[in-house]
XYZ file of C-alpha atoms in Angstrom:
388
model
C 0.000 0.000 0.000
C 1.277 3.458 -0.808
C 1.964 5.777 2.090
C 1.501 9.493 2.602
C 4.883 10.220 4.166
C 5.181 13.204 6.469
C 7.504 14.947 8.833
C 7.277 18.462 10.189
C 9.874 19.581 7.601
C 8.626 17.436 4.731
C 4.844 17.590 4.120
C 3.016 14.483 2.884
C 3.403 13.427 -0.726
C 1.330 11.011 -2.760
C 3.405 8.120 -4.043
C 0.598 6.097 -5.677
C -3.185 5.900 -5.740
C -3.813 4.759 -2.178
C -2.879 6.602 0.958
C -2.220 6.240 4.665
C -2.564 9.504 6.588
C -0.129 10.094 9.432
C -1.313 11.600 12.734
C -1.964 15.327 12.775
C 0.384 17.492 14.868
C -2.737 18.871 16.576
C -3.021 15.522 18.379
C -0.266 16.869 20.636
C -2.787 19.373 22.070
C -3.644 18.538 25.712
C -6.669 16.216 26.141
C -6.768 15.314 22.430
C -8.056 11.778 21.848
C -7.432 10.349 18.390
C -10.115 8.724 16.291
C -10.447 4.961 16.505
C -7.669 3.032 14.743
C -8.752 2.047 11.256
C -11.517 4.659 11.143
C -11.575 7.441 8.515
C -10.750 9.934 11.283
C -7.933 8.044 13.010
C -5.354 10.701 12.092
C -7.099 13.599 13.845
C -8.729 14.244 17.225
C -12.065 12.562 17.870
C -12.621 14.746 20.935
C -10.775 16.764 23.587
C -12.347 15.302 26.700
C -15.932 16.630 26.582
C -17.570 15.893 23.200
C -21.009 17.202 24.147
C -19.597 20.516 25.370
C -17.651 20.692 22.106
C -20.894 20.272 20.150
C -22.560 23.014 22.173
C -19.629 25.325 21.516
C -19.949 24.649 17.776
C -23.620 25.632 17.787
C -23.715 28.360 20.440
C -20.254 29.971 20.495
C -17.292 29.040 18.290
C -15.305 25.827 17.897
C -12.309 24.825 15.800
C -12.064 21.334 14.270
C -8.914 19.725 12.896
C -9.797 18.229 9.500
C -6.235 18.182 8.249
C -6.651 14.594 7.047
C -8.666 15.869 4.074
C -6.946 15.324 0.712
C -6.239 18.640 -1.019
C -5.387 19.125 -4.684
C -5.193 22.038 -7.091
C -6.019 22.603 -10.755
C -4.290 25.411 -12.616
C -4.612 26.556 -16.213
C -6.894 28.900 -18.136
C -9.443 26.139 -18.894
C -9.587 24.612 -15.420
C -13.246 25.505 -14.826
C -14.646 24.761 -18.270
C -12.719 21.465 -18.279
C -13.968 20.290 -14.867
C -17.474 21.430 -15.811
C -17.542 18.849 -18.622
C -16.552 15.868 -16.473
C -18.364 16.482 -13.186
C -21.942 17.012 -12.049
C -21.970 20.665 -10.947
C -22.372 23.731 -13.182
C -19.078 25.553 -12.627
C -18.094 26.780 -16.104
C -18.802 30.380 -15.071
C -17.834 30.117 -11.408
C -16.587 33.482 -10.242
C -13.325 34.242 -8.514
C -13.440 33.478 -4.779
C -16.504 31.271 -5.243
C -17.010 27.664 -4.121
C -19.272 24.725 -4.897
C -19.873 21.069 -4.106
C -19.413 18.552 -6.890
C -19.610 14.818 -7.645
C -17.749 12.354 -9.799
C -20.055 9.541 -10.949
C -19.429 6.268 -12.721
C -21.021 5.351 -16.048
C -24.158 4.127 -14.266
C -24.586 7.325 -12.276
C -23.309 5.911 -8.982
C -21.382 8.233 -6.684
C -17.617 7.740 -6.627
C -16.413 11.029 -5.149
C -17.893 14.040 -3.402
C -15.650 17.074 -3.197
C -15.664 20.776 -2.362
C -13.990 23.234 -4.717
C -12.964 26.868 -4.500
C -11.580 29.007 -7.325
C -9.402 31.810 -6.073
C -6.765 33.961 -7.759
C -6.347 31.665 -10.753
C -6.169 28.352 -8.899
C -8.948 25.831 -8.370
C -8.655 24.155 -4.966
C -10.362 20.809 -4.324
C -10.607 18.878 -1.057
C -12.141 15.467 -0.472
C -11.912 12.338 1.692
C -8.344 11.209 2.403
C -8.838 7.652 1.188
C -10.489 8.744 -2.069
C -8.375 11.737 -2.951
C -5.618 9.887 -4.819
C -8.097 8.072 -7.073
C -9.924 11.335 -7.769
C -6.615 12.961 -8.690
C -5.723 10.026 -10.921
C -9.089 10.295 -12.715
C -8.700 14.031 -13.226
C -5.226 13.608 -14.671
C -6.486 10.984 -17.116
C -9.247 13.309 -18.295
C -7.118 16.337 -19.169
C -6.389 15.413 -22.818
C -5.741 18.718 -24.636
C -7.303 21.124 -22.099
C -5.255 23.833 -20.427
C -5.745 22.328 -16.981
C -3.178 20.797 -14.651
C -4.342 18.814 -11.587
C -1.713 18.367 -8.877
C -1.657 17.105 -5.295
C -1.405 19.878 -2.699
C -0.337 17.831 0.299
C 1.385 20.908 1.700
C -2.073 22.340 2.513
C -4.565 21.286 5.151
C -8.153 21.951 6.239
C -9.443 23.318 9.541
C -13.077 24.172 10.238
C -14.593 26.941 12.355
C -18.173 26.457 13.543
C -20.473 28.708 15.507
C -22.175 32.109 15.593
C -19.113 33.776 17.150
C -16.749 33.067 14.255
C -17.155 36.757 13.427
C -15.184 37.555 16.608
C -12.110 35.840 15.132
C -11.566 38.098 12.118
C -8.629 39.894 13.733
C -6.969 36.583 14.600
C -7.526 35.449 11.017
C -6.135 38.678 9.596
C -9.394 39.482 7.777
C -10.295 43.159 7.613
C -13.707 42.971 5.920
C -16.869 41.023 6.690
C -16.952 37.237 6.675
C -17.751 35.719 3.268
C -21.225 34.542 2.339
C -22.110 30.906 1.695
C -19.749 29.338 -0.876
C -17.723 32.547 -0.991
C -14.044 32.741 -0.020
C -11.489 35.338 1.042
C -7.682 34.976 0.983
C -5.723 34.860 4.232
C -2.628 37.015 4.714
C -0.393 34.018 5.495
C -1.559 32.050 2.464
C -4.632 29.909 1.884
C -8.192 31.085 2.244
C -11.363 31.049 4.338
C -14.622 29.889 2.761
C -18.124 29.642 4.119
C -20.113 26.406 3.858
C -23.869 25.819 4.293
C -23.300 22.886 6.678
C -22.952 21.281 9.193
C -24.296 24.393 10.971
C -25.597 27.752 9.831
C -22.225 29.259 10.724
C -19.650 26.959 9.141
C -16.281 27.979 7.689
C -13.348 26.037 6.278
C -9.751 27.187 6.371
C -7.520 25.778 3.631
C -4.037 26.774 4.760
C -0.378 25.859 4.320
C 0.185 22.759 6.448
C 3.203 24.353 8.093
C 0.821 26.902 9.661
C -1.421 24.342 11.386
C 0.140 24.722 14.836
C 0.482 28.497 14.655
C -3.047 29.176 13.428
C -4.567 26.643 15.842
C -2.867 28.366 18.777
C -3.823 31.836 17.559
C -7.500 30.937 17.106
C -7.873 29.009 20.365
C -6.191 31.878 22.206
C -8.746 34.211 20.592
C -11.619 32.114 21.960
C -12.238 29.141 19.645
C -12.834 25.955 21.623
C -11.087 22.811 20.341
C -13.679 20.326 19.069
C -13.068 16.895 17.649
C -14.498 15.094 14.668
C -17.149 13.629 16.982
C -18.673 17.105 17.223
C -18.380 17.753 13.492
C -19.893 14.374 12.609
C -22.772 14.706 15.079
C -23.750 18.060 13.610
C -23.328 16.752 10.068
C -25.605 13.781 10.742
C -28.221 16.018 12.391
C -28.085 18.212 9.265
C -28.603 15.080 7.126
C -25.468 15.664 5.080
C -23.967 12.399 3.776
C -20.299 11.490 3.840
C -19.204 9.450 0.862
C -18.021 5.977 1.805
C -19.810 6.033 5.167
C -23.346 7.025 4.262
C -23.098 5.775 0.681
C -22.335 2.400 -0.834
C -21.354 1.161 -4.280
C -24.970 1.523 -5.491
C -25.727 5.051 -4.272
C -26.982 7.518 -6.855
C -27.175 11.288 -6.201
C -30.959 11.419 -5.794
C -30.798 8.961 -2.896
C -28.336 11.089 -0.942
C -30.086 14.443 -1.616
C -27.167 15.828 -3.613
C -29.435 17.128 -6.380
C -29.283 20.887 -6.883
C -27.112 23.648 -8.187
C -24.928 25.963 -6.154
C -27.885 28.137 -5.139
C -29.656 25.044 -3.761
C -26.521 23.929 -1.876
C -26.468 20.764 -3.964
C -23.799 18.996 -5.979
C -25.681 18.028 -9.160
C -27.001 20.695 -11.526
C -29.962 19.375 -13.501
C -29.602 21.736 -16.474
C -26.214 20.535 -17.642
C -25.040 17.384 -19.370
C -21.837 16.009 -20.806
C -20.581 14.248 -17.708
C -20.225 10.606 -16.845
C -23.405 9.213 -15.282
C -25.605 12.099 -16.456
C -28.063 9.740 -18.172
C -29.013 8.093 -14.876
C -29.460 11.463 -13.166
C -31.743 12.703 -15.964
C -33.743 9.476 -16.131
C -34.461 9.379 -12.400
C -35.330 13.064 -12.336
C -37.651 12.961 -15.328
C -39.163 9.489 -15.291
C -38.576 7.623 -12.072
C -37.885 7.843 -8.376
C -34.792 6.710 -6.489
C -35.089 3.247 -4.937
C -33.801 4.528 -1.564
C -33.504 7.801 0.276
C -31.245 9.055 3.044
C -33.068 9.532 6.342
C -32.204 10.378 9.922
C -32.693 7.565 12.429
C -33.185 7.928 16.168
C -31.639 4.948 17.945
C -32.657 3.333 21.229
C -30.153 4.723 23.702
C -30.876 1.997 26.270
C -29.430 -0.758 24.062
C -26.266 -2.448 25.312
C -24.376 -1.792 22.073
C -24.373 0.533 19.098
C -24.805 -0.624 15.507
C -21.966 -0.077 13.056
C -21.980 1.573 9.615
C -22.795 -0.829 6.822
C -25.123 -3.028 8.866
C -28.569 -3.843 7.549
C -31.605 -1.958 8.772
C -34.502 -4.393 9.033
C -38.276 -4.258 9.399
C -40.077 -7.422 10.439
C -36.892 -9.388 9.887
C -36.502 -8.151 6.309
C -33.623 -5.929 5.197
C -34.966 -2.528 4.123
C -31.873 -0.366 4.218
C -28.225 0.228 4.980
C -26.895 2.004 8.051
C -24.439 4.876 7.668
C -22.790 7.086 10.275
C -23.745 6.329 13.903
C -23.070 9.077 16.440
C -24.163 10.493 19.813
C -25.613 14.002 19.560
C -25.627 16.374 22.517
C -29.390 17.025 22.195
C -30.838 14.117 20.201
C -28.904 11.266 21.781
C -27.814 8.390 19.523
C -28.658 9.106 15.886
C -27.637 7.748 12.513
C -28.032 8.228 8.796
C -29.387 5.377 6.724
C -30.342 4.638 3.144
C -33.851 3.201 3.438
C -36.121 1.853 0.720
C -38.346 4.678 -0.462
C -41.513 2.606 -0.002
C -40.977 2.120 3.749
C -43.413 4.327 5.734
C -41.843 6.740 8.207
C -43.624 5.125 11.166
C -42.238 1.647 10.488
C -40.560 -0.010 13.479
C -36.956 -0.696 12.490
C -33.984 -2.590 13.861
C -30.425 -1.400 13.206
C -27.938 -4.025 14.342
C -28.672 -4.606 18.050
C -30.779 -1.461 18.394
C -34.361 -0.407 17.799
C -34.571 2.554 15.439
C -37.176 5.046 14.275
C -37.172 7.288 11.215
C -37.309 11.000 11.924
C -40.390 11.951 9.866
C -38.980 15.406 9.112
C -36.085 13.762 7.288
C -38.303 11.939 4.784
C -38.302 13.883 1.499
C -41.607 14.753 -0.142
C -41.557 13.017 -3.518
C -45.238 12.748 -4.414
C -45.091 15.287 -7.246
C -45.085 13.659 -10.705
C -41.967 14.152 -12.800
C -42.078 16.403 -15.840
C -40.998 13.571 -18.112
C -43.707 11.257 -16.813
C -46.360 13.947 -17.333
C -45.165 14.448 -20.907
C -45.377 10.701 -21.588
C -48.893 10.591 -20.168
C -49.952 13.507 -22.370
C -48.618 11.742 -25.442
C -50.623 8.681 -24.475
C -53.769 10.743 -23.994
C -53.994 10.236 -20.253
């Protein structure tokens, strides 16, 4: 297996198409507890001693989360946007400077391979995605360049931190920002390099910092000194699950299509799949489901029985009456809702169905069930042609 080698003086470099992420230097912070070995978040802090207080800080004050295990890459060249527009699901051909978006890479059958966030700033397109999938995304992008003026490259010398909470605005001096905070999917450069962008999730006040990796320690210390509370990935994941935002590889499987995971929508809708563009791999499936059919499953929020002796694990079957009706995704304890999870459940299963997830009773949160009773435009057109 290829390794992502790292020392403090030599940032990680991709040697092949698979990757092992070394522990973040932020794990040296007092009370930091690393993610479980073998988990996607093993290289960063899972919590700092009080995960529920960390979640409250992220929703009520301000918290800082180390997400430096994200895989970062760049695309340079005059045609970087128009080129990526033709091979991915989001409409980004006319993306403005200092603007961001979410995007998907699909296979030929419209199944989700990669979800990534992108920001175009000062002539460079920055992309970050899951650590274990980043090298294969980079390899795909390189293979698809052909004659375009676009050059994808790994940017392992950069890392991601996240700031969450309504008091992020009190950190502008520590960040070196003189103007107002950016709006959703907008970005501003930072004086030491990198940029700050605003995201629509996992909370209403969510910001990512993409910064030179060598600045991780310095910026972490500066922001925590200014009032940001350290929060682990437990807090980030709990808020993400409550917001019903899927994480590729955990809340998706090899059959997941964008409609199932609620990734449909342009930038204005905070989605990752624009329905008025074509010319990308998997587009036929997206168009067919949108116009003529309905997805076989949908992503819902589950409330789990907190009195059970054990927690279910991602990937386990969700059953009803002994019959498998879905697949379990992320399982997490939320500071207000208790144990919750995301799951891909068959669309035909009523919201009040009694479910079992592993060793635990589970119930669908009815507010998480999408309304899909409206007939599709394509189906209406077919019916009109048939005189119905």
